[in-house]
CSV table of C-alpha atoms and ligand atoms in Angstrom, one decimal:
chain,number,residue,atom,x,y,z
A,90,SER,CA,-0.2,-0.1,0.3
A,91,SER,CA,1.4,3.7,-0.6
A,92,ASN,CA,2.4,6.2,1.9
A,93,GLN,CA,-0.7,7.8,3.8
A,94,MET,CA,1.3,11.2,3.7
A,95,TRP,CA,1.9,11.3,-0.1
A,96,GLY,CA,0.0,8.4,-1.4
A,97,GLY,CA,-1.8,11.1,-3.9
A,98,ARG,CA,1.4,10.8,-6.3
A,99,PHE,CA,2.2,7.0,-5.2
A,100,ALA,CA,0.5,4.0,-6.4
A,101,SER,CA,2.5,1.7,-4.6
A,102,GLY,CA,4.7,1.4,-1.5
A,103,PRO,CA,8.5,1.2,-0.9
A,104,SER,CA,10.5,-1.8,-1.2
A,105,ALA,CA,11.6,-3.4,1.7
A,106,ILE,CA,15.3,-2.0,1.3
A,107,MET,CA,14.1,1.5,0.3
A,108,GLU,CA,12.2,1.2,3.4
A,109,GLU,CA,15.3,0.3,5.6
A,110,ILE,CA,17.5,2.8,4.1
A,111,ASN,CA,15.1,5.6,4.3
A,112,ALA,CA,13.9,5.2,7.8
A,113,SER,CA,15.4,7.4,10.7
A,114,ILE,CA,12.9,6.2,13.4
A,115,GLY,CA,15.2,3.9,14.8
A,116,PHE,CA,17.5,6.9,16.0
A,117,ASP,CA,15.3,9.7,15.7
A,118,LYS,CA,12.3,8.7,18.4
A,119,LYS,CA,15.1,10.2,20.3
A,120,LEU,CA,13.9,13.8,19.3
A,121,TYR,CA,9.9,13.1,20.5
A,122,ALA,CA,9.7,15.7,23.3
A,123,GLN,CA,11.1,18.4,20.8
A,124,ASP,CA,9.2,17.3,18.0
A,125,ILE,CA,5.7,17.3,19.8
A,126,ARG,CA,7.1,21.2,21.4
A,127,GLY,CA,7.8,22.4,18.1
A,128,SER,CA,4.2,20.7,16.8
A,129,LYS,CA,2.4,22.7,19.8
A,130,ALA,CA,4.1,26.4,19.3
A,131,HIS,CA,3.6,26.0,15.3
A,132,ALA,CA,-0.1,24.9,16.1
A,133,THR,CA,-0.5,27.6,18.6
A,134,MET,CA,0.8,30.4,16.2
A,135,LEU,CA,-1.4,28.8,13.4
A,136,ALA,CA,-4.9,29.4,15.5
A,137,HIS,CA,-3.5,32.8,16.3
A,138,GLN,CA,-2.9,33.8,13.0
A,139,GLY,CA,-6.3,32.7,12.0
A,140,ILE,CA,-4.8,29.8,9.7
A,141,ILE,CA,-6.3,27.1,11.3
A,142,SER,CA,-9.4,27.4,13.7
A,143,ALA,CA,-9.3,27.7,17.6
A,144,GLU,CA,-11.1,24.1,17.9
A,145,ASP,CA,-8.6,22.6,15.8
A,146,LYS,CA,-6.1,24.0,17.7
A,147,ASP,CA,-7.1,22.8,20.8
A,148,LYS,CA,-7.5,19.1,19.5
A,149,ILE,CA,-4.3,19.0,18.1
A,150,LEU,CA,-2.6,20.2,21.4
A,151,HIS,CA,-4.4,17.9,23.3
A,152,GLY,CA,-3.5,15.0,21.1
A,153,LEU,CA,-0.2,16.0,21.1
A,154,ASP,CA,-0.2,16.0,24.8
A,155,THR,CA,-1.7,12.3,24.8
A,156,ILE,CA,0.9,11.3,22.5
A,157,LEU,CA,3.7,12.6,24.9
A,158,SER,CA,2.5,10.5,27.5
A,159,GLU,CA,2.0,7.4,25.5
A,160,ILE,CA,5.6,7.9,24.6
A,161,GLU,CA,7.1,8.3,27.7
A,162,SER,CA,5.0,5.5,29.4
A,163,GLY,CA,6.3,3.2,26.5
A,164,GLN,CA,2.9,2.4,25.2
A,165,PHE,CA,3.4,4.1,21.9
A,166,VAL,CA,4.2,1.7,18.9
A,167,PHE,CA,6.6,3.4,16.4
A,168,SER,CA,6.3,2.3,12.9
A,169,ARG,CA,9.4,2.1,10.5
A,170,LYS,CA,6.8,2.2,7.8
A,171,LEU,CA,6.2,5.9,8.9
A,172,GLU,CA,10.0,6.6,8.5
A,173,ASP,CA,10.4,9.4,11.2
A,174,ILE,CA,9.6,10.7,14.2
A,175,HIS,CA,7.7,13.4,12.4
A,176,MET,CA,5.4,11.2,10.7
A,177,ASN,CA,4.8,8.7,13.3
A,178,VAL,CA,3.7,11.5,15.5
A,179,GLU,CA,1.3,12.9,12.9
A,180,ALA,CA,-0.1,9.5,11.8
A,181,ARG,CA,-0.8,8.9,15.7
A,182,LEU,CA,-2.5,12.5,16.2
A,183,ALA,CA,-4.7,11.3,13.0
A,184,ASP,CA,-5.5,8.3,14.7
A,185,LEU,CA,-6.4,10.2,17.9
A,186,ILE,CA,-8.2,13.3,16.5
A,187,GLY,CA,-9.2,12.6,13.2
A,188,SER,CA,-9.2,15.3,10.3
A,189,ALA,CA,-8.0,17.9,12.3
A,190,ALA,CA,-4.4,16.4,12.4
A,191,GLY,CA,-3.9,17.0,8.9
A,192,ARG,CA,-4.2,20.9,9.4
A,193,LEU,CA,-1.0,20.7,11.4
A,194,HIS,CA,1.3,20.5,9.0
A,195,THR,CA,-0.1,23.9,7.1
A,196,ALA,CA,2.9,26.0,6.1
A,197,ARG,CA,5.4,23.6,7.4
A,198,SER,CA,7.9,21.1,5.9
A,199,ARG,CA,9.6,18.6,7.4
A,200,ASN,CA,12.6,20.2,6.7
A,201,ASP,CA,12.0,22.9,8.8
A,202,GLN,CA,10.6,20.7,11.2
A,203,VAL,CA,13.5,18.3,11.7
A,204,ALA,CA,15.7,21.5,11.6
A,205,LEU,CA,14.0,22.8,14.4
A,206,ASP,CA,13.7,19.5,16.5
A,207,PHE,CA,17.5,18.9,16.1
A,208,ARG,CA,18.3,22.2,17.1
A,209,LEU,CA,16.2,22.0,20.0
A,210,TRP,CA,17.9,18.6,21.2
A,211,VAL,CA,21.5,20.4,20.5
A,212,LYS,CA,20.4,23.4,22.5
A,213,GLU,CA,19.8,21.3,25.4
A,214,GLU,CA,22.7,18.8,25.1
A,215,LEU,CA,24.9,21.7,25.0
A,216,GLN,CA,23.5,23.0,28.5
A,217,LYS,CA,24.1,19.9,30.2
A,218,THR,CA,27.5,19.9,28.8
A,219,GLU,CA,28.1,23.3,30.4
A,220,GLN,CA,26.9,22.1,33.4
A,221,ALA,CA,29.1,18.7,33.4
A,222,LEU,CA,32.3,20.7,32.6
A,223,SER,CA,31.5,22.8,35.4
A,224,GLY,CA,31.6,19.7,37.6
A,225,LEU,CA,34.8,18.7,36.1
A,226,ILE,CA,36.3,22.2,36.8
A,227,ALA,CA,35.0,22.3,40.6
A,228,ALA,CA,36.7,18.6,41.1
A,229,PHE,CA,39.8,20.0,39.8
A,230,LEU,CA,39.8,23.0,41.6
A,231,ASP,CA,39.4,21.2,45.0
A,232,ARG,CA,42.4,19.1,44.4
A,233,ALA,CA,44.4,22.2,43.1
A,234,GLU,CA,43.6,23.9,46.3
A,235,GLU,CA,44.4,20.7,48.5
A,236,HIS,CA,47.5,20.5,46.7
A,237,ALA,CA,48.7,24.2,45.8
A,238,ASP,CA,52.0,23.0,47.7
A,239,THR,CA,52.7,19.5,46.3
A,240,VAL,CA,55.7,19.3,44.5
A,241,MET,CA,55.8,17.2,41.4
A,242,PRO,CA,58.2,16.9,38.3
A,243,GLY,CA,57.1,18.9,35.5
A,244,PHE,CA,57.5,17.5,31.9
A,245,THR,CA,58.5,18.2,28.6
A,246,HIS,CA,58.9,15.6,26.4
A,247,LEU,CA,57.8,13.4,28.9
A,248,GLN,CA,61.5,14.1,30.5
A,249,THR,CA,62.1,15.6,33.9
A,250,ALA,CA,62.1,19.3,33.2
A,251,GLN,CA,61.5,21.5,36.1
A,252,PRO,CA,59.8,21.1,39.3
A,253,VAL,CA,56.0,22.2,39.6
A,254,THR,CA,53.0,22.0,41.8
A,255,PHE,CA,50.4,19.3,41.6
A,256,GLY,CA,48.0,22.2,42.3
A,257,HIS,CA,49.6,23.9,39.4
A,258,HIS,CA,49.3,21.0,36.7
A,259,CYS,CA,45.6,20.4,38.0
A,260,MET,CA,45.0,24.4,37.0
A,261,ALA,CA,46.4,23.7,33.5
A,262,TYR,CA,43.2,21.5,32.9
A,263,VAL,CA,41.0,23.8,34.6
A,264,GLU,CA,42.0,26.3,31.9
A,265,MET,CA,41.4,23.7,29.1
A,266,PHE,CA,37.9,22.5,30.3
A,267,GLY,CA,37.1,26.3,31.0
A,268,ARG,CA,38.0,27.3,27.3
A,269,ASP,CA,35.6,24.1,26.3
A,270,ARG,CA,32.8,25.8,28.3
A,271,GLN,CA,33.1,29.2,26.6
A,272,ARG,CA,32.9,27.3,23.2
A,273,VAL,CA,29.7,25.8,24.6
A,274,ARG,CA,28.7,29.0,25.5
A,275,HIS,CA,29.2,30.8,22.3
A,276,ALA,CA,27.8,27.5,20.3
A,277,ILE,CA,24.3,28.3,22.6
A,278,GLU,CA,24.4,31.9,21.3
A,279,HIS,CA,25.1,31.1,17.5
A,280,LEU,CA,22.6,28.3,17.6
A,281,ASP,CA,20.0,30.2,19.2
A,282,GLU,CA,17.8,31.1,16.0
A,283,SER,CA,14.4,29.4,15.4
A,284,PRO,CA,14.3,27.3,12.1
A,285,ILE,CA,10.5,26.6,11.8
A,286,GLY,CA,8.6,28.5,9.6
A,287,ALA,CA,11.5,28.1,6.8
A,288,ALA,CA,9.1,25.4,5.3
A,289,ALA,CA,10.4,23.4,2.6
A,290,LEU,CA,13.0,26.1,1.6
A,291,ALA,CA,11.5,29.2,0.5
A,292,GLY,CA,9.0,30.3,3.1
A,293,THR,CA,5.2,30.1,2.8
A,294,GLY,CA,2.6,32.5,1.6
A,295,TYR,CA,0.4,31.8,4.9
A,296,PRO,CA,0.6,34.7,7.2
A,297,ILE,CA,2.7,33.0,9.8
A,298,ASP,CA,4.4,34.7,12.8
A,299,ARG,CA,8.0,33.4,13.2
A,300,HIS,CA,8.8,35.7,16.0
A,301,MET,CA,5.9,34.2,17.8
A,302,THR,CA,7.2,30.5,17.4
A,303,ALA,CA,10.8,31.4,18.2
A,304,GLN,CA,9.9,33.3,21.5
A,305,ALA,CA,7.3,30.2,22.5
A,306,LEU,CA,10.3,28.0,21.8
A,307,GLY,CA,12.8,29.8,23.6
A,308,PHE,CA,15.0,31.1,20.6
A,309,ARG,CA,16.3,34.5,20.6
A,310,GLU,CA,15.0,35.1,17.2
A,311,PRO,CA,14.0,33.3,13.9
A,312,THR,CA,16.7,32.7,11.4
A,313,ARG,CA,16.8,34.9,8.7
A,314,ASN,CA,17.1,32.8,5.3
A,315,SER,CA,14.8,30.4,4.6
A,316,ILE,CA,17.2,28.4,2.1
A,317,ASP,CA,20.0,28.5,4.5
A,318,THR,CA,17.7,27.4,7.5
A,319,VAL,CA,17.2,24.0,5.9
A,320,SER,CA,20.4,23.6,4.6
A,321,ASP,CA,22.3,24.1,7.8
A,322,ARG,CA,23.9,21.9,10.2
A,323,ASP,CA,26.6,24.1,11.6
A,324,PHE,CA,24.9,23.8,14.9
A,325,ALA,CA,25.7,20.1,14.8
A,326,LEU,CA,29.2,20.8,13.5
A,327,GLU,CA,29.8,23.0,16.0
A,328,PHE,CA,28.8,20.8,18.9
A,329,LEU,CA,30.8,18.1,17.2
A,330,SER,CA,34.0,20.5,17.3
A,331,ILE,CA,33.5,21.4,20.8
A,332,ALA,CA,33.0,17.7,21.6
A,333,SER,CA,35.9,16.7,19.9
A,334,ILE,CA,38.3,19.6,21.5
A,335,ALA,CA,37.2,18.7,24.8
A,336,ALA,CA,37.5,15.0,24.3
A,337,VAL,CA,41.3,15.6,23.3
A,338,HIS,CA,41.4,17.5,26.6
A,339,LEU,CA,40.0,14.6,28.2
A,340,SER,CA,42.0,11.9,26.6
A,341,ARG,CA,45.3,13.6,27.6
A,342,LEU,CA,44.1,13.9,31.2
A,343,ALA,CA,43.3,10.0,30.5
A,344,GLU,CA,46.8,9.4,29.3
A,345,GLU,CA,48.5,11.3,32.2
A,346,ILE,CA,46.4,9.0,34.4
A,347,VAL,CA,47.6,5.9,33.1
A,348,ILE,CA,51.0,6.9,33.2
A,349,TRP,CA,50.7,8.6,36.6
A,350,SER,CA,49.3,5.0,38.1
A,351,THR,CA,51.8,2.8,36.8
A,352,PRO,CA,53.9,1.1,39.7
A,353,GLN,CA,56.6,2.8,37.7
A,354,PHE,CA,55.7,6.5,38.2
A,355,GLY,CA,53.3,5.9,41.4
A,356,PHE,CA,52.1,9.3,41.4
A,357,ILE,CA,48.5,8.5,42.1
A,358,ARG,CA,46.2,5.5,43.0
A,359,LEU,CA,43.0,5.6,41.5
A,360,SER,CA,40.1,4.6,43.8
A,361,ASP,CA,38.6,0.9,43.7
A,362,ALA,CA,35.4,2.6,42.0
A,363,PHE,CA,37.2,3.7,39.3
A,364,SER,CA,39.5,0.8,38.3
A,365,THR,CA,39.4,-3.1,37.4
A,366,GLY,CA,41.5,-5.8,38.4
A,367,SER,CA,42.6,-8.7,36.4
A,368,SER,CA,41.2,-12.0,36.2
A,369,ILE,CA,44.4,-13.5,36.0
A,370,MET,CA,47.0,-11.4,37.7
A,371,PRO,CA,46.2,-10.8,41.5
A,372,GLN,CA,48.1,-7.7,41.9
A,373,LYS,CA,46.8,-5.7,39.1
A,374,LYS,CA,44.7,-2.7,39.4
A,375,ASN,CA,43.9,-1.0,35.7
A,376,PRO,CA,43.2,2.4,34.7
A,377,ASP,CA,40.2,1.0,32.8
A,378,ALA,CA,37.9,3.9,32.9
A,379,ALA,CA,40.9,6.4,31.9
A,380,GLU,CA,41.5,4.3,28.9
A,381,LEU,CA,38.1,4.3,27.9
A,382,VAL,CA,37.9,7.9,28.1
A,383,ARG,CA,40.9,7.9,25.8
A,384,ALA,CA,39.0,5.6,23.3
A,385,LYS,CA,36.0,7.5,23.4
A,386,THR,CA,37.8,10.4,21.5
A,387,GLY,CA,38.4,8.2,18.9
A,388,ARG,CA,34.7,7.7,18.7
A,389,ILE,CA,34.0,11.5,19.3
A,390,ASN,CA,36.6,12.9,16.7
A,391,GLY,CA,35.5,10.1,14.1
A,392,SER,CA,31.7,11.5,14.8
A,393,LEU,CA,32.9,14.9,13.7
A,394,ILE,CA,34.9,13.9,10.4
A,395,ALA,CA,31.6,11.7,9.3
A,396,LEU,CA,29.5,14.9,9.4
A,397,LEU,CA,31.8,17.2,8.0
A,398,THR,CA,32.1,14.6,5.1
A,399,VAL,CA,28.4,14.0,4.8
A,400,MET,CA,27.8,17.8,4.6
A,401,LYS,CA,30.7,18.8,2.1
A,402,GLY,CA,29.2,17.8,-1.0
A,403,LEU,CA,25.8,18.9,-0.7
A,404,PRO,CA,24.0,21.3,-3.0
A,405,LEU,CA,21.5,23.8,-1.1
A,406,ALA,CA,18.9,23.3,0.1
A,407,TYR,CA,18.1,20.1,1.9
A,408,SER,CA,19.2,16.7,0.7
A,409,LYS,CA,18.2,13.3,2.5
A,410,ASP,CA,22.1,12.9,3.3
A,411,MET,CA,21.4,15.1,6.1
A,412,GLN,CA,19.5,12.6,7.7
A,413,GLU,CA,22.7,11.0,8.4
A,414,ASP,CA,23.5,14.0,11.0
A,415,LYS,CA,21.9,12.7,14.2
A,416,GLU,CA,23.4,9.2,15.2
A,417,GLN,CA,27.0,11.0,14.9
A,418,VAL,CA,26.0,13.8,17.3
A,419,PHE,CA,23.8,11.6,19.8
A,420,ASP,CA,26.7,8.8,19.7
A,421,ALA,CA,29.2,11.5,20.3
A,422,ALA,CA,27.1,13.7,23.3
A,423,GLU,CA,26.5,10.1,25.0
A,424,SER,CA,30.5,9.4,25.0
A,425,LEU,CA,31.1,12.9,25.8
A,426,GLU,CA,28.6,12.8,29.2
A,427,LEU,CA,30.1,9.5,29.8
A,428,ALA,CA,33.5,10.4,29.7
A,429,ILE,CA,33.4,13.7,31.7
A,430,ALA,CA,31.5,12.1,34.2
A,431,ALA,CA,34.0,9.2,34.8
A,432,MET,CA,37.0,11.7,34.4
A,433,THR,CA,35.0,13.9,37.2
A,434,GLY,CA,34.9,10.9,39.4
A,435,MET,CA,38.6,9.7,38.9
A,436,VAL,CA,39.9,13.3,39.7
A,437,THR,CA,37.5,13.4,42.8
A,438,ASP,CA,38.6,10.2,44.3
A,439,MET,CA,42.1,9.6,43.2
A,440,THR,CA,44.8,9.4,45.7
A,441,ILE,CA,47.7,12.1,45.2
A,442,ARG,CA,51.0,10.3,46.3
A,443,THR,CA,52.8,13.3,47.5
A,444,ASP,CA,56.1,11.7,48.5
A,445,LYS,CA,56.3,9.9,45.2
A,446,MET,CA,55.6,13.1,43.3
A,447,LYS,CA,58.2,15.1,45.4
A,448,ALA,CA,61.1,12.5,44.9
A,449,ALA,CA,60.4,12.4,41.5
A,450,ALA,CA,60.2,16.1,41.4
A,451,GLY,CA,64.1,16.2,42.8
A,452,SER,CA,65.6,13.3,40.5
A,453,GLY,CA,66.6,14.1,36.9
A,454,TYR,CA,68.5,17.5,37.7
A,455,SER,CA,65.2,19.1,37.8
A,456,THR,CA,66.4,22.1,39.4
A,457,ALA,CA,69.5,22.6,36.9
A,458,THR,CA,67.6,25.9,35.3
A,459,ASP,CA,67.5,27.2,39.2
A,460,LEU,CA,71.3,26.7,39.2
A,461,ALA,CA,71.6,28.7,36.2
A,462,ASP,CA,69.4,31.2,37.4
A,463,TRP,CA,71.3,31.6,40.4
A,464,LEU,CA,74.4,32.3,38.5
A,465,VAL,CA,73.1,35.0,36.5
A,466,ARG,CA,71.5,36.7,39.5
A,467,GLU,CA,74.4,36.0,42.1
A,468,ALA,CA,77.4,36.0,39.9
A,469,GLY,CA,76.3,38.2,36.9
A,470,LEU,CA,76.9,35.4,34.2
A,471,PRO,CA,75.3,35.9,31.1
A,472,PHE,CA,72.6,33.2,31.0
A,473,ARG,CA,74.3,31.4,28.1
A,474,ASP,CA,77.4,30.9,30.4
A,475,ALA,CA,75.5,29.9,33.0
A,476,HIS,CA,73.9,27.5,31.1
A,477,HIS,CA,77.5,26.1,30.1
A,478,VAL,CA,78.6,26.0,33.6
A,479,THR,CA,75.1,24.3,34.9
A,480,GLY,CA,75.6,21.7,32.0
A,481,ASN,CA,79.1,20.8,33.5
A,482,ALA,CA,77.5,20.8,37.1
A,483,VAL,CA,74.8,18.0,35.8
A,484,ALA,CA,77.8,16.1,34.0
A,485,MET,CA,79.5,16.0,37.0
A,486,ALA,CA,76.7,14.8,39.2
A,487,GLU,CA,75.8,12.2,36.4
A,488,LYS,CA,79.4,10.8,36.4
A,489,LYS,CA,78.9,10.5,40.2
A,490,GLY,CA,75.5,9.2,40.0
A,491,CYS,CA,74.1,11.7,42.6
A,492,ASP,CA,71.9,14.9,42.9
A,493,LEU,CA,73.0,18.5,42.1
A,494,ALA,CA,72.3,19.3,45.6
A,495,GLU,CA,74.4,16.2,46.6
A,496,LEU,CA,77.8,17.8,44.9
A,497,SER,CA,80.3,19.4,47.5
A,498,LEU,CA,80.6,23.2,47.6
A,499,GLU,CA,84.7,22.3,46.5
A,500,GLU,CA,83.2,20.2,43.4
A,501,LEU,CA,81.0,23.4,42.4
A,502,GLN,CA,83.4,25.7,42.9
A,503,SER,CA,85.8,23.7,40.6
A,504,ILE,CA,83.6,24.5,37.8
A,505,ASN,CA,82.9,27.8,38.7
A,506,ALA,CA,84.8,30.0,41.4
A,507,ALA,CA,81.9,32.3,41.8
A,508,ILE,CA,79.6,29.6,43.4
A,509,THR,CA,79.1,30.3,47.1
A,510,ALA,CA,77.0,27.8,49.8
A,511,ASP,CA,74.2,30.2,49.1
A,512,VAL,CA,73.2,28.3,45.9
A,513,PHE,CA,72.1,25.1,48.1
A,514,ASN,CA,69.3,27.5,49.0
A,515,VAL,CA,67.9,27.2,45.3
A,516,LEU,CA,68.5,23.6,44.4
A,517,THR,CA,65.6,22.5,46.6
A,518,VAL,CA,62.4,21.7,44.7
A,519,GLU,CA,60.5,23.7,47.1
A,520,ALA,CA,62.7,26.9,46.7
A,521,SER,CA,62.6,26.2,42.9
A,522,VAL,CA,58.7,26.6,42.8
A,523,ALA,CA,58.6,29.2,45.2
A,524,SER,CA,60.8,31.3,43.2
A,525,ARG,CA,58.5,31.1,39.9
A,526,LYS,CA,56.2,33.8,41.0
A,527,SER,CA,55.8,35.2,37.7
A,528,PHE,CA,52.1,35.7,36.2
A,529,GLY,CA,50.6,32.4,36.0
A,530,GLY,CA,53.5,30.4,37.2
A,531,THR,CA,53.6,27.5,39.4
A,532,ALA,CA,54.5,29.4,42.8
A,533,PRO,CA,52.1,28.4,45.1
A,534,SER,CA,51.1,31.9,46.0
A,535,GLU,CA,50.4,32.3,42.4
A,536,VAL,CA,48.3,29.1,42.1
A,537,ARG,CA,46.2,30.2,44.8
A,538,LYS,CA,45.7,33.5,43.0
A,539,GLN,CA,44.4,31.4,39.9
A,540,ILE,CA,42.4,29.5,41.7
A,541,ALA,CA,40.5,32.2,43.4
A,542,TRP,CA,39.9,33.7,40.2
A,543,TRP,CA,38.2,30.5,38.8
A,544,ARG,CA,36.4,29.9,42.0
A,545,ALA,CA,34.6,33.3,41.4
A,546,ARG,CA,33.9,32.1,37.8
A,547,ASN,CA,32.6,28.4,38.3
B,802,LIG,N1,14.2,12.2,8.9
B,802,LIG,C1,14.3,13.5,7.7
B,802,LIG,C2,15.7,13.6,8.3
B,802,LIG,O1,16.1,13.3,9.8
B,802,LIG,C3,13.4,14.5,7.9
B,802,LIG,C4,13.2,15.3,7.1
B,802,LIG,C5,12.8,14.5,5.9
B,802,LIG,N2,12.6,15.5,4.6
B,802,LIG,C6,12.5,15.4,3.4
B,802,LIG,N3,12.5,16.3,2.6
B,802,LIG,N4,12.4,14.2,2.8
B,802,LIG,O2,16.2,14.4,8.2
């Protein structure tokens, strides 16, 4: 039998394969609440403008409310023959209220309808993401405050570079997730325009009021170009871009957690709640949650590339290719939510092994730069010469198998006569971090200032 929505033109229904490739109900049923909200706003506007009767509008609103509760209570029967969420809802409305249901689609197309539903969904997801990122930032701020004085090695090339504080390292992630949150806020502003009323692509001859529907649906204003409105999936691409960048941040953190929790580093101990054991090796405690966060990033980034690729060759306006937008966004959103939640849990629960961090902070000649700086400051050497002298001291310590601070004054003086006992005051890791008071530096006093700045904004 032919389709009840376009049976006028069609003598027969689709082949089984056509139905399978065409149907989106399997995933776009997720948009049911947005679809019903949008239809209610549209019907209300149609009646207000005298395009449908108040009586039909009331029937439509009542029917849509019934459908909403049917879906939410699990009674609603979704049909693949009806393709998508839009036609599933409209067909059920016809069962419930009869011919008035046929008036709902006046001055509307599924093209502006799907653009509306999906935008509403992405907007809500962005709001959830903003909240989740704030929670993660809060978790980091607490750990940073607790460990503003905890010394650890800072790395470049994953080689010990200079001592930093764990609080400072935590605050680096606060900056990253803070930028993600800003991007989310901007994306909410960018998408805050209502597509409904663009109709198929050209607008409509009915005297609709797009400002009214925009306001009813919580948008700042209606979109300005009907062709762009039904062609545009920038809001989905922007969500995926933001999700991808945030996921990259989460993945770098995951990688650090994996490294830090090895017995070789031993900087942190993950809680039992966020690790797993091995079925064969009794001693193991594995950072599976961190590894899965790292892996979800591959998925999220893949979704961005998938949708960019779907969109790149499409002529204006709507093409059915665009139906492939939703699964990418839904999957990325689910992965991102889970990854942020898992990370927030890990960061909150992990034990910081300050003794291990401190021992590592002092090894690997991490205060060599402090020795060079001392030579510049106290002995008046040009930095390049001081660098060379310090290099000699490191080579000597390396040969002896000891730390810089373990060289005797005589040994240091044999390299450069200007060195005095005062130098030992800068060779400790505590002195090293305390000295780095430049704005944004690792000194505990600076880190506390940055924590206060973020607390006022979180
Ligand atoms: N299920 C479709 C989608 O997700 C809805 C829009 C269909 N529009 C059309 N002209 N066939 O994109």
